[in-house]
Structures are given as C-alpha cells and as structure tokens.
Amino acid sequence: MSYWHALLLAIVEGLTEFLPVSSTGHMIILANLLGIGQLPFTETYITSIQLGAILSVVALYWRRFLQSFDFYVKLAVAFLPFGILGFLLKDVIEELLKSVTVVSISLVVGGIVLLFVDNWFSGPRKEVTTPSLSKAFKIGLFQCLALVPGVSRSAATIVGGLVQGFDRRSAADFSFLLAVPTMVVITGYQLYKVYKVTGPQPGDLKLLLFGNVIAFLVAMLAVKSFVNFVSRFGFRAFGFYRIILGVTILIMISLGVNLHLI
C-alpha cells in the first residue's frame, strides 16, 4: 500500500464514518478499485484508521466524557451485545469483509430502510442526553446489525435511537459516543491479532499513523455538518445514495467488469 492509497482511504473514512452509508463498505469498494483489496495489510488499515475518525468525537464532545461514572456504564452496556456477538462470529465477519457483493447488497437494503425512516419516526421525539440502561442495551442490539459489512454502524445505532423515541440529533449524538468504545476495542483486537507473532512490518506503523491523522482531521469537519444536515433534512438523501451506489456496483459485478479500475 502506498501513501497515495492510504490518503484516499483515510479521506473516505473521515467523510463517511459518521454518515449512515457504511464507511467500511466504502473503503472495501475503494480498496478493490485501487487494486489493493486482497493485500493482508489492507484489512488491518481499513479497520485501524476508523479509530482516528472516532477520536474526533472525543475532541468535539469531550465535555460529555467528563460526565458521571453512570455515563460510562451505559456506554459499556450498549457496547456489550456487539462485543459478544462480534467475538463469537469473528471468523465469519472476516470472510464477509472480503466480499464486495455482500457490501453492495447491504448498501441497497440499508438504503431502502433509510428512505422510510423519516416517515416511520415522524411523531414527537425526545431530546435525550443519556439513555436509560435498557434503552442503551437496545441500541446496542441494533449496533450488532453493523457486523455485516455495508450495513453502517452509525445507521444501525441511529435507527436504534429513533426506535427508543430519541430525536434525530440525540440519536446521532449517542451513536457517535458509542462509536468510541466500539472502535477502540475493534482496533486494539485487530492490531493484536495481526502483530502478536511477527510484530508490525517496516512502514506499517507510519502508514497507520498517517491514515489515522488524516481520518481524524477530515472527520472533525464532517461530524457537525452531518448532525446539522440530518436535523434539518432527515435520512432520505442517504438512502438514495446507498441504493444508487450499491446497485451500480452489483451491475458492474454481474457484467463481469473488473473492479481494479485505478
């Protein structure tokens, strides 16, 4: 992987991590277009640079992380279902991460859901700073849907928040906060699994640091813009985007078009 590849993937990660369009799905598609989708380091890079984007949440919402211990308990409860199911299905998930077809189908299905989300949850909504334990756990169950590449962790948890009666901004905010423990654990596990025997290869750490910095900076710009957009316009536009992208990739695959285009 070159620094050019690393830069493109990091920009895409920063732009899409907090959008309900699946950052992982976009990076898997882009990696295949760049011809690096099958490189062993690519999976590690795609997973690890998500931490940089997530840390932008810590920078932007740092006051929320200085709340009571109860706040961390609720984040832990929300993370628990994803952590347990992800560990049990880790081998299956690793195989799914290699499939552009799975990502494309997930983009289309998730896009169809987003077309109707605004209508489903159009009634009075509550502004929620911190959910109850039961609601945090239920949002965590929704996050498990994101174990399938292309579903979008943010979309799953935002919809989970809407189901619990949150308004759009509150659902998005808690989705961002829940991303922090989720991605810290995922990144830590991925790096441990890859490097526990041989250690990082020459240049790996530089690429990972570079990618995380770029993803962090881009995500800083994207987070607030997304929250403001969703609060005003809802999710329909993201639904159309997901469907168009997913269908386009599926058509390319069905026609036998080589995805290594760049």
mmCIF file of C-alpha atoms in Angstrom:
data_model
loop_
_atom_site.group_PDB
_atom_site.id
_atom_site.type_symbol
_atom_site.label_atom_id
_atom_site.label_comp_id
_atom_site.label_asym_id
_atom_site.label_seq_id
_atom_site.Cartn_x
_atom_site.Cartn_y
_atom_site.Cartn_z
ATOM 1 C CA MET A 1 0.000 0.000 0.000
ATOM 2 C CA SER A 2 1.343 3.404 -0.978
ATOM 3 C CA TYR A 3 0.819 6.692 0.833
ATOM 4 C CA TRP A 4 -1.480 7.701 -2.026
ATOM 5 C CA HIS A 5 -3.692 4.675 -1.332
ATOM 6 C CA ALA A 6 -3.538 5.403 2.394
ATOM 7 C CA LEU A 7 -4.542 9.036 1.836
ATOM 8 C CA LEU A 8 -7.569 8.190 -0.328
ATOM 9 C CA LEU A 9 -8.835 5.547 2.087
ATOM 10 C CA ALA A 10 -8.365 7.864 5.080
ATOM 11 C CA ILE A 11 -10.279 10.705 3.400
ATOM 12 C CA VAL A 12 -13.154 8.358 2.579
ATOM 13 C CA GLU A 13 -13.133 7.051 6.158
ATOM 14 C CA GLY A 14 -13.228 10.540 7.648
ATOM 15 C CA LEU A 15 -16.069 11.621 5.375
ATOM 16 C CA THR A 16 -18.233 8.522 5.819
ATOM 17 C CA GLU A 17 -17.618 7.231 9.357
ATOM 18 C CA PHE A 18 -20.500 9.205 10.826
ATOM 19 C CA LEU A 19 -22.769 9.084 7.792
ATOM 20 C CA PRO A 20 -25.344 6.271 7.551
ATOM 21 C CA VAL A 21 -23.666 4.952 4.400
ATOM 22 C CA SER A 22 -21.098 2.475 5.837
ATOM 23 C CA SER A 23 -17.528 3.723 5.981
ATOM 24 C CA THR A 24 -16.206 0.147 5.959
ATOM 25 C CA GLY A 25 -18.274 -0.655 2.880
ATOM 26 C CA HIS A 26 -16.934 2.382 1.052
ATOM 27 C CA MET A 27 -13.346 1.555 1.940
ATOM 28 C CA ILE A 28 -13.742 -2.075 0.840
ATOM 29 C CA ILE A 29 -15.115 -0.912 -2.514
ATOM 30 C CA LEU A 30 -12.392 1.724 -2.894
ATOM 31 C CA ALA A 31 -9.648 -0.743 -1.941
ATOM 32 C CA ASN A 32 -10.844 -3.082 -4.677
ATOM 33 C CA LEU A 33 -10.952 -0.249 -7.189
ATOM 34 C CA LEU A 34 -7.393 0.629 -6.211
ATOM 35 C CA GLY A 35 -6.350 -2.998 -6.649
ATOM 36 C CA ILE A 36 -5.249 -3.441 -3.032
ATOM 37 C CA GLY A 37 -8.356 -5.175 -1.699
ATOM 38 C CA GLN A 38 -6.662 -8.533 -1.248
ATOM 39 C CA LEU A 39 -3.473 -7.296 0.431
ATOM 40 C CA PRO A 40 -3.167 -8.600 4.030
ATOM 41 C CA PHE A 41 -2.346 -5.117 5.343
ATOM 42 C CA THR A 42 -5.415 -3.546 3.711
ATOM 43 C CA GLU A 43 -7.878 -5.143 6.139
ATOM 44 C CA THR A 44 -5.756 -4.023 9.083
ATOM 45 C CA TYR A 45 -5.514 -0.496 7.698
ATOM 46 C CA ILE A 46 -9.246 -0.219 6.946
ATOM 47 C CA THR A 47 -10.142 -1.341 10.451
ATOM 48 C CA SER A 48 -7.494 0.666 12.285
ATOM 49 C CA ILE A 49 -7.923 4.100 10.716
ATOM 50 C CA GLN A 50 -11.524 4.151 11.895
ATOM 51 C CA LEU A 51 -10.075 4.880 15.334
ATOM 52 C CA GLY A 52 -8.685 8.186 14.072
ATOM 53 C CA ALA A 53 -12.101 9.264 12.863
ATOM 54 C CA ILE A 54 -13.710 8.150 16.118
ATOM 55 C CA LEU A 55 -11.234 10.169 18.177
ATOM 56 C CA SER A 56 -12.655 13.282 16.550
ATOM 57 C CA VAL A 57 -15.748 12.570 18.669
ATOM 58 C CA VAL A 58 -13.623 12.741 21.807
ATOM 59 C CA ALA A 59 -12.227 16.082 20.659
ATOM 60 C CA LEU A 60 -15.630 17.533 19.771
ATOM 61 C CA TYR A 61 -17.677 16.026 22.619
ATOM 62 C CA TRP A 62 -15.019 15.991 25.350
ATOM 63 C CA ARG A 63 -17.379 17.511 27.933
ATOM 64 C CA ARG A 64 -19.706 14.533 27.549
ATOM 65 C CA PHE A 65 -16.850 12.240 28.544
ATOM 66 C CA LEU A 66 -16.440 14.123 31.814
ATOM 67 C CA GLN A 67 -19.902 13.141 32.982
ATOM 68 C CA SER A 68 -20.631 10.760 35.825
ATOM 69 C CA PHE A 69 -19.496 7.160 36.020
ATOM 70 C CA ASP A 70 -23.060 6.226 35.069
ATOM 71 C CA PHE A 71 -22.383 7.561 31.561
ATOM 72 C CA TYR A 72 -19.589 5.015 31.064
ATOM 73 C CA VAL A 73 -21.741 2.221 32.449
ATOM 74 C CA LYS A 74 -24.370 2.943 29.818
ATOM 75 C CA LEU A 75 -21.777 3.051 27.037
ATOM 76 C CA ALA A 76 -20.459 -0.306 28.235
ATOM 77 C CA VAL A 77 -23.964 -1.800 28.322
ATOM 78 C CA ALA A 78 -24.636 -0.508 24.801
ATOM 79 C CA PHE A 79 -21.358 -1.975 23.533
ATOM 80 C CA LEU A 80 -21.832 -5.379 25.182
ATOM 81 C CA PRO A 81 -24.082 -7.088 22.571
ATOM 82 C CA PHE A 82 -21.812 -6.025 19.714
ATOM 83 C CA GLY A 83 -18.688 -7.119 21.575
ATOM 84 C CA ILE A 84 -20.022 -10.576 22.450
ATOM 85 C CA LEU A 85 -21.564 -11.339 19.052
ATOM 86 C CA GLY A 86 -18.577 -9.900 17.202
ATOM 87 C CA PHE A 87 -16.207 -12.163 19.132
ATOM 88 C CA LEU A 88 -18.335 -15.245 18.508
ATOM 89 C CA LEU A 89 -18.682 -14.521 14.773
ATOM 90 C CA LYS A 90 -15.243 -13.040 14.142
ATOM 91 C CA ASP A 91 -14.208 -15.658 11.565
ATOM 92 C CA VAL A 92 -17.443 -15.235 9.594
ATOM 93 C CA ILE A 93 -17.111 -11.458 9.691
ATOM 94 C CA GLU A 94 -13.541 -11.594 8.391
ATOM 95 C CA GLU A 95 -14.748 -13.547 5.358
ATOM 96 C CA LEU A 96 -17.616 -11.128 4.741
ATOM 97 C CA LEU A 97 -15.176 -8.212 4.790
ATOM 98 C CA LYS A 98 -13.608 -9.609 1.615
ATOM 99 C CA SER A 99 -16.873 -9.579 -0.343
ATOM 100 C CA VAL A 100 -17.795 -6.531 -2.401
ATOM 101 C CA THR A 101 -21.067 -8.286 -3.275
ATOM 102 C CA VAL A 102 -22.112 -8.505 0.380
ATOM 103 C CA VAL A 103 -21.244 -4.837 0.867
ATOM 104 C CA SER A 104 -23.276 -3.806 -2.195
ATOM 105 C CA ILE A 105 -26.352 -5.786 -1.151
ATOM 106 C CA SER A 106 -26.128 -4.319 2.353
ATOM 107 C CA LEU A 107 -25.901 -0.813 0.910
ATOM 108 C CA VAL A 108 -29.083 -1.339 -1.105
ATOM 109 C CA VAL A 109 -31.070 -2.929 1.729
ATOM 110 C CA GLY A 110 -29.952 -0.264 4.206
ATOM 111 C CA GLY A 111 -30.747 2.429 1.662
ATOM 112 C CA ILE A 112 -34.311 1.188 1.289
ATOM 113 C CA VAL A 113 -34.716 1.350 5.073
ATOM 114 C CA LEU A 114 -33.418 4.935 5.182
ATOM 115 C CA LEU A 115 -35.945 6.002 2.545
ATOM 116 C CA PHE A 116 -38.741 5.323 5.009
ATOM 117 C CA VAL A 117 -37.102 6.067 8.376
ATOM 118 C CA ASP A 118 -38.271 9.687 8.449
ATOM 119 C CA ASN A 119 -41.890 8.620 7.881
ATOM 120 C CA TRP A 120 -41.707 5.817 10.435
ATOM 121 C CA PHE A 121 -40.444 8.152 13.151
ATOM 122 C CA SER A 122 -42.260 11.384 12.289
ATOM 123 C CA GLY A 123 -44.105 11.783 15.595
ATOM 124 C CA PRO A 124 -42.989 13.784 18.632
ATOM 125 C CA ARG A 125 -39.432 12.890 19.621
ATOM 126 C CA LYS A 126 -37.454 13.441 22.823
ATOM 127 C CA GLU A 127 -34.130 15.202 23.225
ATOM 128 C CA VAL A 128 -32.042 12.740 25.246
ATOM 129 C CA THR A 129 -28.617 13.427 26.722
ATOM 130 C CA THR A 130 -28.015 9.995 28.227
ATOM 131 C CA PRO A 131 -30.310 6.984 27.685
ATOM 132 C CA SER A 132 -31.504 4.613 30.389
ATOM 133 C CA LEU A 133 -29.733 1.283 30.794
ATOM 134 C CA SER A 134 -32.479 -0.609 28.992
ATOM 135 C CA LYS A 135 -32.529 1.805 26.054
ATOM 136 C CA ALA A 136 -28.730 1.768 25.856
ATOM 137 C CA PHE A 137 -28.811 -2.038 25.660
ATOM 138 C CA LYS A 138 -31.465 -1.987 22.939
ATOM 139 C CA ILE A 139 -29.408 0.467 20.879
ATOM 140 C CA GLY A 140 -26.503 -1.930 21.362
ATOM 141 C CA LEU A 141 -28.609 -4.707 19.848
ATOM 142 C CA PHE A 142 -29.159 -2.555 16.773
ATOM 143 C CA GLN A 143 -25.406 -1.996 16.544
ATOM 144 C CA CYS A 144 -24.994 -5.759 16.036
ATOM 145 C CA LEU A 145 -26.501 -5.321 12.563
ATOM 146 C CA ALA A 146 -23.319 -3.478 11.625
ATOM 147 C CA LEU A 147 -21.333 -6.699 11.941
ATOM 148 C CA VAL A 148 -22.427 -7.247 8.337
ATOM 149 C CA PRO A 149 -20.164 -5.076 6.119
ATOM 150 C CA GLY A 150 -22.106 -2.367 4.357
ATOM 151 C CA VAL A 151 -24.863 -2.033 6.943
ATOM 152 C CA SER A 152 -23.299 1.038 8.607
ATOM 153 C CA ARG A 153 -22.731 1.157 12.340
ATOM 154 C CA SER A 154 -23.936 4.742 12.560
ATOM 155 C CA ALA A 155 -27.120 3.988 10.599
ATOM 156 C CA ALA A 156 -27.918 0.982 12.784
ATOM 157 C CA THR A 157 -27.396 2.822 16.071
ATOM 158 C CA ILE A 158 -29.167 5.989 14.922
ATOM 159 C CA VAL A 159 -32.202 3.947 13.912
ATOM 160 C CA GLY A 160 -31.913 2.183 17.262
ATOM 161 C CA GLY A 161 -32.071 5.552 18.995
ATOM 162 C CA LEU A 162 -35.080 6.620 16.931
ATOM 163 C CA VAL A 163 -36.861 3.402 17.895
ATOM 164 C CA GLN A 164 -36.308 4.353 21.534
ATOM 165 C CA GLY A 165 -38.020 7.725 20.978
ATOM 166 C CA PHE A 166 -34.925 9.942 20.564
ATOM 167 C CA ASP A 167 -34.992 12.898 18.205
ATOM 168 C CA ARG A 168 -32.578 12.811 15.260
ATOM 169 C CA ARG A 169 -29.864 14.896 16.909
ATOM 170 C CA SER A 170 -29.927 12.885 20.150
ATOM 171 C CA ALA A 171 -29.851 9.588 18.238
ATOM 172 C CA ALA A 172 -26.883 10.771 16.181
ATOM 173 C CA ASP A 173 -25.038 12.090 19.242
ATOM 174 C CA PHE A 174 -25.328 8.805 21.148
ATOM 175 C CA SER A 175 -24.314 6.903 18.019
ATOM 176 C CA PHE A 176 -21.105 8.956 17.879
ATOM 177 C CA LEU A 177 -20.381 8.423 21.572
ATOM 178 C CA LEU A 178 -20.976 4.672 21.340
ATOM 179 C CA ALA A 179 -18.540 4.531 18.434
ATOM 180 C CA VAL A 180 -15.633 5.376 20.759
ATOM 181 C CA PRO A 181 -15.517 2.182 22.900
ATOM 182 C CA THR A 182 -16.605 0.116 19.896
ATOM 183 C CA MET A 183 -13.767 1.214 17.637
ATOM 184 C CA VAL A 184 -11.147 1.244 20.413
ATOM 185 C CA VAL A 185 -11.880 -2.436 21.089
ATOM 186 C CA ILE A 186 -12.064 -3.386 17.396
ATOM 187 C CA THR A 187 -8.831 -1.592 16.533
ATOM 188 C CA GLY A 188 -6.998 -2.980 19.551
ATOM 189 C CA TYR A 189 -8.080 -6.527 18.747
ATOM 190 C CA GLN A 190 -7.206 -6.195 15.061
ATOM 191 C CA LEU A 191 -3.706 -4.904 15.790
ATOM 192 C CA TYR A 192 -3.128 -7.565 18.441
ATOM 193 C CA LYS A 193 -4.291 -10.355 16.127
ATOM 194 C CA VAL A 194 -2.123 -9.221 13.236
ATOM 195 C CA TYR A 195 1.038 -8.305 15.090
ATOM 196 C CA LYS A 196 1.112 -10.639 18.118
ATOM 197 C CA VAL A 197 3.554 -13.023 16.433
ATOM 198 C CA THR A 198 5.685 -11.118 13.943
ATOM 199 C CA GLY A 199 5.186 -7.541 15.025
ATOM 200 C CA PRO A 200 4.459 -4.729 12.566
ATOM 201 C CA GLN A 201 6.232 -4.806 9.225
ATOM 202 C CA PRO A 202 8.521 -1.920 8.226
ATOM 203 C CA GLY A 203 6.434 1.075 7.284
ATOM 204 C CA ASP A 204 3.162 -0.267 8.717
ATOM 205 C CA LEU A 205 3.111 1.970 11.762
ATOM 206 C CA LYS A 206 3.918 5.052 9.696
ATOM 207 C CA LEU A 207 1.043 4.311 7.325
ATOM 208 C CA LEU A 208 -1.329 3.653 10.223
ATOM 209 C CA LEU A 209 -0.335 6.877 11.971
ATOM 210 C CA PHE A 210 -0.649 8.825 8.735
ATOM 211 C CA GLY A 211 -4.070 7.353 7.987
ATOM 212 C CA ASN A 212 -5.407 7.972 11.479
ATOM 213 C CA VAL A 213 -4.302 11.616 11.440
ATOM 214 C CA ILE A 214 -5.956 12.241 8.063
ATOM 215 C CA ALA A 215 -9.147 10.436 9.102
ATOM 216 C CA PHE A 216 -9.239 12.455 12.348
ATOM 217 C CA LEU A 217 -8.919 15.810 10.587
ATOM 218 C CA VAL A 218 -11.479 15.013 7.889
ATOM 219 C CA ALA A 219 -13.951 13.582 10.416
ATOM 220 C CA MET A 220 -13.683 16.752 12.521
ATOM 221 C CA LEU A 221 -15.112 18.648 9.565
ATOM 222 C CA ALA A 222 -17.751 16.035 8.745
ATOM 223 C CA VAL A 223 -19.362 15.388 12.155
ATOM 224 C CA LYS A 224 -21.068 18.717 12.773
ATOM 225 C CA SER A 225 -22.109 19.044 9.145
ATOM 226 C CA PHE A 226 -23.815 15.659 9.290
ATOM 227 C CA VAL A 227 -25.693 16.389 12.530
ATOM 228 C CA ASN A 228 -26.960 19.703 11.169
ATOM 229 C CA PHE A 229 -27.992 18.130 7.856
ATOM 230 C CA VAL A 230 -29.861 15.228 9.456
ATOM 231 C CA SER A 231 -31.587 17.502 11.960
ATOM 232 C CA ARG A 232 -32.957 19.615 9.097
ATOM 233 C CA PHE A 233 -33.481 17.185 6.217
ATOM 234 C CA GLY A 234 -33.574 13.640 7.596
ATOM 235 C CA PHE A 235 -32.112 10.472 6.061
ATOM 236 C CA ARG A 236 -33.823 10.107 2.671
ATOM 237 C CA ALA A 237 -30.896 11.532 0.673
ATOM 238 C CA PHE A 238 -28.543 8.986 2.217
ATOM 239 C CA GLY A 239 -30.993 6.231 1.331
ATOM 240 C CA PHE A 240 -30.979 7.199 -2.355
ATOM 241 C CA TYR A 241 -27.181 7.455 -2.333
ATOM 242 C CA ARG A 242 -26.759 3.993 -0.812
ATOM 243 C CA ILE A 243 -29.152 2.421 -3.311
ATOM 244 C CA ILE A 244 -27.511 4.064 -6.325
ATOM 245 C CA LEU A 245 -24.014 3.063 -5.218
ATOM 246 C CA GLY A 246 -24.975 -0.482 -4.268
ATOM 247 C CA VAL A 247 -26.920 -1.130 -7.477
ATOM 248 C CA THR A 248 -24.101 0.332 -9.581
ATOM 249 C CA ILE A 249 -21.523 -1.998 -8.036
ATOM 250 C CA LEU A 250 -23.849 -5.017 -8.364
ATOM 251 C CA ILE A 251 -24.389 -4.243 -12.058
ATOM 252 C CA MET A 252 -20.635 -3.986 -12.573
ATOM 253 C CA ILE A 253 -20.131 -7.339 -10.867
ATOM 254 C CA SER A 254 -22.918 -9.008 -12.875
ATOM 255 C CA LEU A 255 -21.415 -7.704 -16.129
ATOM 256 C CA GLY A 256 -18.017 -9.059 -15.156
ATOM 257 C CA VAL A 257 -16.449 -5.614 -15.000
ATOM 258 C CA ASN A 258 -13.033 -5.692 -13.386
ATOM 259 C CA LEU A 259 -13.215 -3.670 -10.189
ATOM 260 C CA HIS A 260 -9.487 -2.981 -10.250
ATOM 261 C CA LEU A 261 -10.092 0.197 -12.223
ATOM 262 C CA ILE A 262 -7.453 2.542 -10.851
#
